[in-house]
Amino acid sequence: MVALRIIHLDMDAFFAAVEQRDNPVLRGKPVVVGGRPDSRGVVSTASYEARKFGVHSAMPSREAYHLCPGAIFLPPDFERYSRASRQIRAIMRRYTDLIEPLSLDEAFLDVTGRDAVGIGRSLKREIREEVGLTASVGVSYNKFLAKLASDWEKPDGFTVIDEGRAATILADLPVRKLWGVGPKTEELLHSLGITTAAGILRVDAGVLARFFGRRAEELILLARGIDGRPVEPHQEAKSIGEETTFEVDEGDITQLKNILRQYADNLSERLRREHFLIRTVTIKIRFDDFKTITRSVSRRDPTDRARVIYTMAEDLLVQAPLGRRKVRLIGLQVSNIVHPGEPVQLTLNLF
Ligand code: TTP
Ligand code: MG
């Protein structure tokens, strides 16, 4: 019997839920947080009431408006989302320091040797009572299954996957739900007639290896519900960044530089507030034909200075193959974050 020891917690419709908490008028209504419906922005998230109409994250706001004209569209207010995120993080820390945050609203906890189910329930209750938001919680014996569990009965879910349940779930689990399986791998698996986790185990391992190389072994392990990855703390804030989709495509490099300067100022301020330093700067450019490029540069000495960040970004912009093409979106991201007094280099996580 494998012990339940990993918790995955993911807030429900996070940005929209914060808005509904703070403004009772919005409760029970379709709420869309993100770009304005008359802009070229995208949806950050939608309340579950809006999701019924087919609205989802990353969809153009305009499309969201067509699907659900009655929705209330709101611009994001990161201050309030970060505050809620910090409160949630503080509640998690009551139970363990082994916390791996994946984003503002999502984290793994390792509670080996303790009552994982009891801790999961307490987390949910304390977040509801103290932060006024609902979380979906999954409890299992590894990260893959704990994440699957938190998603199982969303929103406001609480799902425990023990070995028996894992066997039942894996028998019919679509391959897409396996960790790291994206559209391409899914397509390849489907072309081999494999649609479920259990299906992977029915295929000869040599055949799988021929198609998937070293990934084959990992797929087989995941299909058996095995995942050895540890919960890795100290990975919060892998990167921060800003980006904008223009109302009208921009062809003027001076304008692009001005925007990067503004981003650098904002990011520098955020870094100072959080007491972080960074080593890597990345710019992202999406052209009018949607082709998207990213360019990165790193420096040895960590910095939080706007002028340094801007100069690095400007160099990248000048060297980018802009040609005569117009730019639809420009973004600036800083990563390789260093916490003062803890000079470890964190994993790079680019766009
Ligand atoms: P998610 O946890 O993916 O989504 P969610 O919390 O809104 O909804 P649920 O978990 O119930 O399915 O992302 C957390 C927040 O991150 C989300 O509220 C808004 C933000 N976000 C974006 O800004 N853009 C995106 O494309 C996604 C997926 C999320
Ligand atoms: Mg969420």
Coordinates of C-alpha atoms and ligand atoms in Angstrom, one line a residue:
M1 CA 0.0 0.0 0.0
V2 CA 1.5 3.3 -1.1
A3 CA 1.0 6.2 1.3
L4 CA -0.9 9.3 0.2
R5 CA 1.6 12.1 0.6
I6 CA 1.3 14.7 -2.2
I7 CA -1.3 17.4 -2.3
H8 CA -2.1 19.5 -5.3
L9 CA -4.1 22.6 -4.8
D10 CA -5.6 24.8 -7.6
M11 CA -7.9 27.8 -7.0
D12 CA -11.1 27.8 -9.0
A13 CA -11.5 30.4 -11.7
F14 CA -8.9 32.4 -9.7
F15 CA -9.0 35.9 -11.0
A16 CA -12.7 35.8 -11.6
A17 CA -13.3 34.4 -8.2
V18 CA -11.4 37.2 -6.5
E19 CA -13.6 39.7 -8.5
Q20 CA -16.8 37.9 -7.4
R21 CA -15.6 37.8 -3.8
D22 CA -14.9 41.6 -3.8
N23 CA -18.1 42.6 -5.6
P24 CA -21.3 40.8 -4.6
V25 CA -23.0 42.1 -7.7
L26 CA -20.8 39.8 -9.8
R27 CA -21.7 36.6 -7.9
G28 CA -23.5 34.0 -9.9
K29 CA -22.9 35.9 -13.1
P30 CA -20.7 35.3 -16.1
V31 CA -17.5 37.2 -15.4
V32 CA -14.6 37.5 -17.9
V33 CA -11.3 38.9 -16.6
G34 CA -8.9 40.0 -19.4
G35 CA -8.8 42.2 -22.4
R36 CA -11.8 44.4 -23.3
P37 CA -14.3 42.8 -25.7
D38 CA -13.7 45.6 -28.2
S39 CA -9.9 45.2 -28.0
R40 CA -7.6 42.6 -29.4
G41 CA -6.8 41.3 -25.9
V42 CA -7.5 37.8 -24.7
V43 CA -9.3 36.2 -21.8
S44 CA -7.2 35.6 -18.7
T45 CA -10.0 33.6 -17.1
A46 CA -13.7 33.2 -16.9
S47 CA -16.1 32.4 -14.1
Y48 CA -17.7 29.0 -14.3
E49 CA -21.0 30.8 -15.2
A50 CA -19.2 32.2 -18.3
R51 CA -17.5 28.8 -19.1
K52 CA -21.0 27.3 -19.7
F53 CA -21.1 29.5 -22.8
G54 CA -17.8 28.1 -24.0
V55 CA -15.6 31.0 -22.8
H56 CA -12.1 30.0 -21.7
S57 CA -8.6 31.3 -20.9
A58 CA -6.5 32.6 -23.8
M59 CA -9.5 33.0 -26.1
P60 CA -9.7 36.4 -27.9
S61 CA -12.0 38.7 -25.8
R62 CA -13.9 39.5 -28.9
E63 CA -14.8 35.8 -29.4
A64 CA -15.8 35.6 -25.7
Y65 CA -18.1 38.5 -26.2
H66 CA -19.8 36.8 -29.2
L67 CA -20.3 33.6 -27.1
C68 CA -21.6 35.4 -24.1
P69 CA -22.6 39.0 -24.7
G70 CA -24.2 39.2 -21.3
A71 CA -20.8 38.6 -19.6
I72 CA -19.3 41.3 -17.4
F73 CA -15.7 42.1 -18.7
L74 CA -13.2 43.3 -16.2
P75 CA -9.5 44.3 -16.5
P76 CA -7.1 42.2 -14.3
D77 CA -6.1 43.7 -11.0
F78 CA -2.9 41.8 -10.1
E79 CA -2.4 43.5 -6.8
R80 CA -5.5 41.9 -5.4
Y81 CA -4.7 38.5 -7.0
S82 CA -1.2 38.6 -5.6
R83 CA -2.5 39.4 -2.1
A84 CA -4.9 36.5 -2.2
S85 CA -2.1 34.3 -3.5
R86 CA 0.2 35.3 -0.6
Q87 CA -2.6 34.6 1.9
I88 CA -3.1 31.1 0.4
R89 CA 0.7 30.5 0.5
A90 CA 0.8 31.5 4.2
I91 CA -2.0 29.0 4.9
M92 CA -0.1 26.2 3.1
R93 CA 3.0 27.0 5.1
R94 CA 1.2 26.2 8.3
Y95 CA 1.4 22.6 7.2
T96 CA 4.8 22.3 5.4
D97 CA 7.7 24.1 3.9
L98 CA 7.8 21.6 1.1
I99 CA 5.7 23.7 -1.2
E100 CA 6.3 24.0 -5.0
P101 CA 4.2 26.8 -6.4
L102 CA 3.4 26.5 -10.1
S103 CA 1.7 29.8 -10.5
L104 CA -0.2 32.4 -8.4
D105 CA -3.0 29.9 -7.8
E106 CA -1.5 26.5 -7.8
A107 CA 1.0 24.5 -5.8
F108 CA 2.2 21.0 -4.8
L109 CA 2.7 20.2 -1.1
D110 CA 4.7 17.2 0.2
V111 CA 3.2 16.0 3.5
T112 CA 5.0 12.7 3.7
G113 CA 4.3 10.8 7.0
R114 CA 1.3 12.8 7.9
D115 CA -2.5 12.8 7.4
A116 CA -2.5 14.0 3.8
V117 CA -6.3 13.7 3.5
G118 CA -6.9 15.6 6.7
I119 CA -4.4 18.4 5.7
G120 CA -6.1 18.7 2.3
R121 CA -9.5 19.2 3.9
S122 CA -8.1 21.7 6.4
L123 CA -6.4 23.7 3.6
K124 CA -9.7 23.9 1.7
R125 CA -11.6 25.0 4.8
E126 CA -9.1 27.6 5.9
I127 CA -8.8 29.1 2.4
R128 CA -12.6 29.4 2.2
E129 CA -13.0 30.9 5.7
E130 CA -9.9 33.2 5.7
V131 CA -9.5 34.2 2.0
G132 CA -13.1 33.7 0.9
L133 CA -12.3 31.6 -2.1
T134 CA -12.8 28.0 -3.1
A135 CA -9.8 25.7 -4.0
S136 CA -9.9 22.3 -5.6
V137 CA -7.6 19.9 -3.8
G138 CA -6.2 16.6 -5.0
V139 CA -4.4 14.1 -2.7
S140 CA -2.4 11.1 -4.0
Y141 CA 0.9 9.4 -3.7
N142 CA 2.7 11.3 -6.5
K143 CA 2.6 14.6 -8.3
F144 CA 1.0 13.4 -11.6
L145 CA -1.9 11.8 -9.8
A146 CA -2.3 14.6 -7.2
K147 CA -2.7 17.1 -10.1
L148 CA -5.1 14.8 -11.9
A149 CA -7.1 14.6 -8.7
S150 CA -7.4 18.3 -8.1
D151 CA -8.8 18.7 -11.6
W152 CA -11.2 15.7 -11.2
E153 CA -14.1 17.4 -9.6
K154 CA -13.4 21.1 -10.2
P155 CA -14.7 23.6 -9.0
D156 CA -14.6 23.2 -5.2
G157 CA -13.4 19.7 -5.6
F158 CA -11.8 17.3 -3.2
T159 CA -10.5 14.1 -4.7
V160 CA -8.3 11.4 -3.3
I161 CA -6.6 9.0 -5.7
D162 CA -5.3 5.9 -3.9
E163 CA -3.9 2.9 -5.7
G164 CA -7.2 1.3 -6.3
R165 CA -8.8 4.4 -7.7
A166 CA -5.7 5.1 -9.8
A167 CA -6.1 1.7 -11.5
T168 CA -9.7 2.5 -12.3
I169 CA -9.0 6.0 -13.5
L170 CA -5.9 5.0 -15.6
A171 CA -7.9 2.3 -17.4
D172 CA -9.9 5.0 -19.3
L173 CA -7.8 8.1 -18.9
P174 CA -7.3 9.9 -22.2
V175 CA -3.6 10.0 -23.1
R176 CA -3.8 13.8 -23.2
K177 CA -4.2 13.8 -19.4
L178 CA -0.8 12.2 -18.9
W179 CA 1.9 14.6 -17.7
G180 CA 3.7 16.3 -20.6
V181 CA 1.5 14.9 -23.3
G182 CA 0.6 17.8 -25.6
P183 CA -1.3 17.8 -28.9
K184 CA 1.6 16.4 -31.0
T185 CA 2.3 13.4 -28.7
E186 CA -1.5 12.8 -28.5
E187 CA -1.8 12.8 -32.3
L188 CA 1.1 10.3 -32.6
L189 CA -0.4 8.1 -29.9
H190 CA -3.8 8.2 -31.6
S191 CA -2.2 7.3 -35.0
L192 CA -0.9 4.2 -33.3
G193 CA -4.4 3.4 -32.0
I194 CA -3.6 4.4 -28.4
T195 CA -6.2 6.6 -26.8
T196 CA -6.0 5.7 -23.1
A197 CA -3.2 5.3 -20.5
A198 CA -4.0 1.6 -20.3
G199 CA -3.7 1.5 -24.1
I200 CA 0.0 2.5 -23.8
L201 CA 0.6 -0.6 -21.7
R202 CA -0.9 -2.9 -24.3
V203 CA 1.6 -1.9 -26.9
D204 CA 5.0 -3.5 -27.2
A205 CA 7.7 -1.4 -25.4
G206 CA 10.0 -1.7 -28.3
V207 CA 7.4 -0.2 -30.7
L208 CA 6.8 2.7 -28.3
A209 CA 10.6 3.3 -28.0
R210 CA 10.8 3.5 -31.8
F211 CA 8.3 6.3 -32.0
F212 CA 8.9 8.1 -28.7
G213 CA 12.6 7.5 -28.0
R214 CA 13.5 8.1 -24.4
R215 CA 10.0 9.5 -23.7
A216 CA 8.6 6.0 -24.1
E217 CA 9.8 4.8 -20.7
E218 CA 8.2 7.9 -19.0
L219 CA 5.0 7.3 -20.8
I220 CA 4.9 3.7 -19.6
L221 CA 5.6 4.7 -16.0
L222 CA 2.9 7.4 -16.1
A223 CA 0.4 5.0 -17.6
R224 CA 1.1 2.7 -14.6
G225 CA 0.6 5.7 -12.3
I226 CA 4.3 5.9 -11.4
D227 CA 5.9 9.3 -11.1
G228 CA 9.1 9.8 -9.1
R229 CA 9.5 13.5 -9.4
P230 CA 10.0 15.2 -6.0
V231 CA 8.2 18.3 -4.9
E232 CA 10.8 21.1 -5.4
P233 CA 10.4 24.1 -3.1
H234 CA 11.9 27.5 -3.7
Q235 CA 10.7 27.7 -7.3
E236 CA 8.3 30.5 -6.8
A237 CA 8.4 33.4 -9.2
K238 CA 10.4 31.7 -11.9
S239 CA 9.8 34.7 -14.1
I240 CA 7.7 37.8 -14.3
G241 CA 6.8 39.7 -17.3
E242 CA 4.4 42.1 -19.2
E243 CA 3.0 42.0 -22.7
T244 CA 0.5 43.9 -24.7
T245 CA -1.4 43.2 -27.9
F246 CA -1.7 46.4 -29.8
E247 CA -5.0 47.8 -31.0
V248 CA -3.2 48.6 -34.3
D249 CA -0.1 46.7 -35.5
E250 CA 3.0 48.7 -34.7
G251 CA 5.8 49.2 -37.2
D252 CA 7.7 52.0 -35.5
I253 CA 10.8 50.7 -33.6
T254 CA 10.9 53.9 -31.5
Q255 CA 7.4 53.1 -30.2
L256 CA 8.4 49.6 -29.5
K257 CA 11.4 50.8 -27.5
N258 CA 9.2 53.2 -25.5
I259 CA 6.9 50.3 -24.6
L260 CA 9.9 48.2 -23.5
R261 CA 11.1 51.1 -21.4
Q262 CA 7.8 51.3 -19.7
Y263 CA 7.8 47.5 -19.1
A264 CA 11.3 47.7 -17.7
D265 CA 10.2 50.4 -15.2
N266 CA 7.2 48.4 -14.1
L267 CA 9.2 45.1 -13.7
S268 CA 12.0 46.9 -11.9
E269 CA 9.4 48.2 -9.4
R270 CA 7.9 44.8 -8.9
L271 CA 11.3 43.3 -8.4
R272 CA 12.2 45.9 -5.8
R273 CA 8.9 45.4 -4.0
E274 CA 9.5 41.6 -3.8
H275 CA 13.2 41.9 -3.1
F276 CA 14.2 39.9 -6.1
L277 CA 17.1 40.3 -8.5
I278 CA 17.2 38.8 -12.0
R279 CA 19.9 37.7 -14.5
T280 CA 17.9 37.0 -17.7
V281 CA 15.9 39.3 -19.9
T282 CA 13.6 37.9 -22.7
I283 CA 11.6 39.8 -25.3
K284 CA 8.8 38.3 -27.2
I285 CA 7.6 39.6 -30.5
R286 CA 4.5 38.5 -32.4
F287 CA 4.3 39.7 -35.9
D288 CA 1.1 40.6 -37.8
D289 CA 1.2 37.1 -39.4
F290 CA 1.2 35.6 -35.8
K291 CA 4.7 34.3 -36.2
T292 CA 6.2 34.7 -32.7
I293 CA 9.8 34.9 -31.7
T294 CA 11.6 35.2 -28.4
R295 CA 15.1 36.4 -27.7
S296 CA 17.0 36.1 -24.4
V297 CA 20.1 37.4 -22.9
S298 CA 21.7 36.9 -19.5
R299 CA 24.2 38.7 -17.4
R300 CA 26.4 37.5 -14.6
D301 CA 25.5 40.1 -12.0
P302 CA 21.9 40.0 -10.9
T303 CA 20.1 43.3 -11.2
D304 CA 16.7 44.9 -10.4
R305 CA 17.6 48.2 -12.2
A306 CA 15.1 49.5 -14.8
R307 CA 17.9 51.0 -17.0
V308 CA 19.9 47.8 -17.1
I309 CA 16.8 45.7 -17.9
Y310 CA 15.8 48.2 -20.6
T311 CA 19.2 48.2 -22.2
M312 CA 19.3 44.4 -22.4
A313 CA 15.8 44.4 -23.9
E314 CA 16.7 47.2 -26.4
D315 CA 19.7 45.3 -27.6
L316 CA 17.6 42.2 -28.2
L317 CA 15.0 44.3 -30.1
V318 CA 17.6 45.9 -32.3
Q319 CA 19.1 42.5 -33.2
A320 CA 15.7 40.9 -33.8
P321 CA 14.8 40.2 -37.5
L322 CA 12.1 42.8 -37.6
G323 CA 12.6 43.7 -41.3
R324 CA 9.6 45.7 -42.5
R325 CA 7.1 43.5 -40.6
K326 CA 4.6 45.0 -38.2
V327 CA 4.4 43.9 -34.7
R328 CA 1.1 42.7 -33.1
L329 CA 2.4 42.0 -29.6
I330 CA 5.5 42.8 -27.7
G331 CA 6.4 41.4 -24.3
L332 CA 9.3 41.7 -21.8
Q333 CA 10.1 39.0 -19.3
V334 CA 12.7 38.7 -16.6
S335 CA 13.8 35.4 -15.2
N336 CA 16.6 33.5 -13.5
I337 CA 15.5 35.1 -10.3
V338 CA 17.8 35.4 -7.3
H339 CA 16.6 35.9 -3.8
P340 CA 19.0 38.1 -1.9
G341 CA 20.7 36.1 0.8
E342 CA 20.0 32.9 -1.2
P343 CA 22.2 33.1 -4.3
V344 CA 21.0 29.9 -5.9
Q345 CA 20.3 30.0 -9.6
L346 CA 16.7 28.9 -10.3
T347 CA 15.4 27.1 -13.3
L348 CA 14.9 29.1 -16.4
N349 CA 11.3 29.3 -17.5
L350 CA 10.7 31.2 -20.6
F351 CA 7.5 32.0 -22.4
Ligands
TTP1 P1 -5.8 28.4 -14.0 O1 -5.7 27.7 -12.7 O2 -5.4 27.7 -15.2 O3 -7.3 28.8 -14.2 P2 -8.4 29.3 -13.2 O4 -7.9 29.3 -11.8 O5 -8.9 30.6 -13.7 O6 -9.6 28.3 -13.4 P3 -9.7 26.7 -12.9 O7 -8.4 26.4 -12.2 O8 -10.8 26.7 -12.0 O9 -9.8 25.9 -14.2 O10 -5.1 29.8 -14.0 C1 -5.0 30.6 -12.8 C2 -5.1 32.1 -13.2 O11 -4.0 32.4 -14.1 C3 -6.4 32.4 -13.9 O12 -7.4 32.8 -13.0 C4 -5.9 33.6 -14.7 C5 -4.5 33.3 -15.0 N1 -4.3 32.8 -16.4 C6 -4.1 33.7 -17.5 O13 -3.9 34.9 -17.2 N2 -4.0 33.2 -18.7 C7 -4.2 31.9 -19.1 O14 -4.1 31.5 -20.2 C8 -4.4 31.0 -18.0 C9 -4.6 29.5 -18.3 C10 -4.5 31.5 -16.7
MG2 MG -7.0 27.6 -11.0

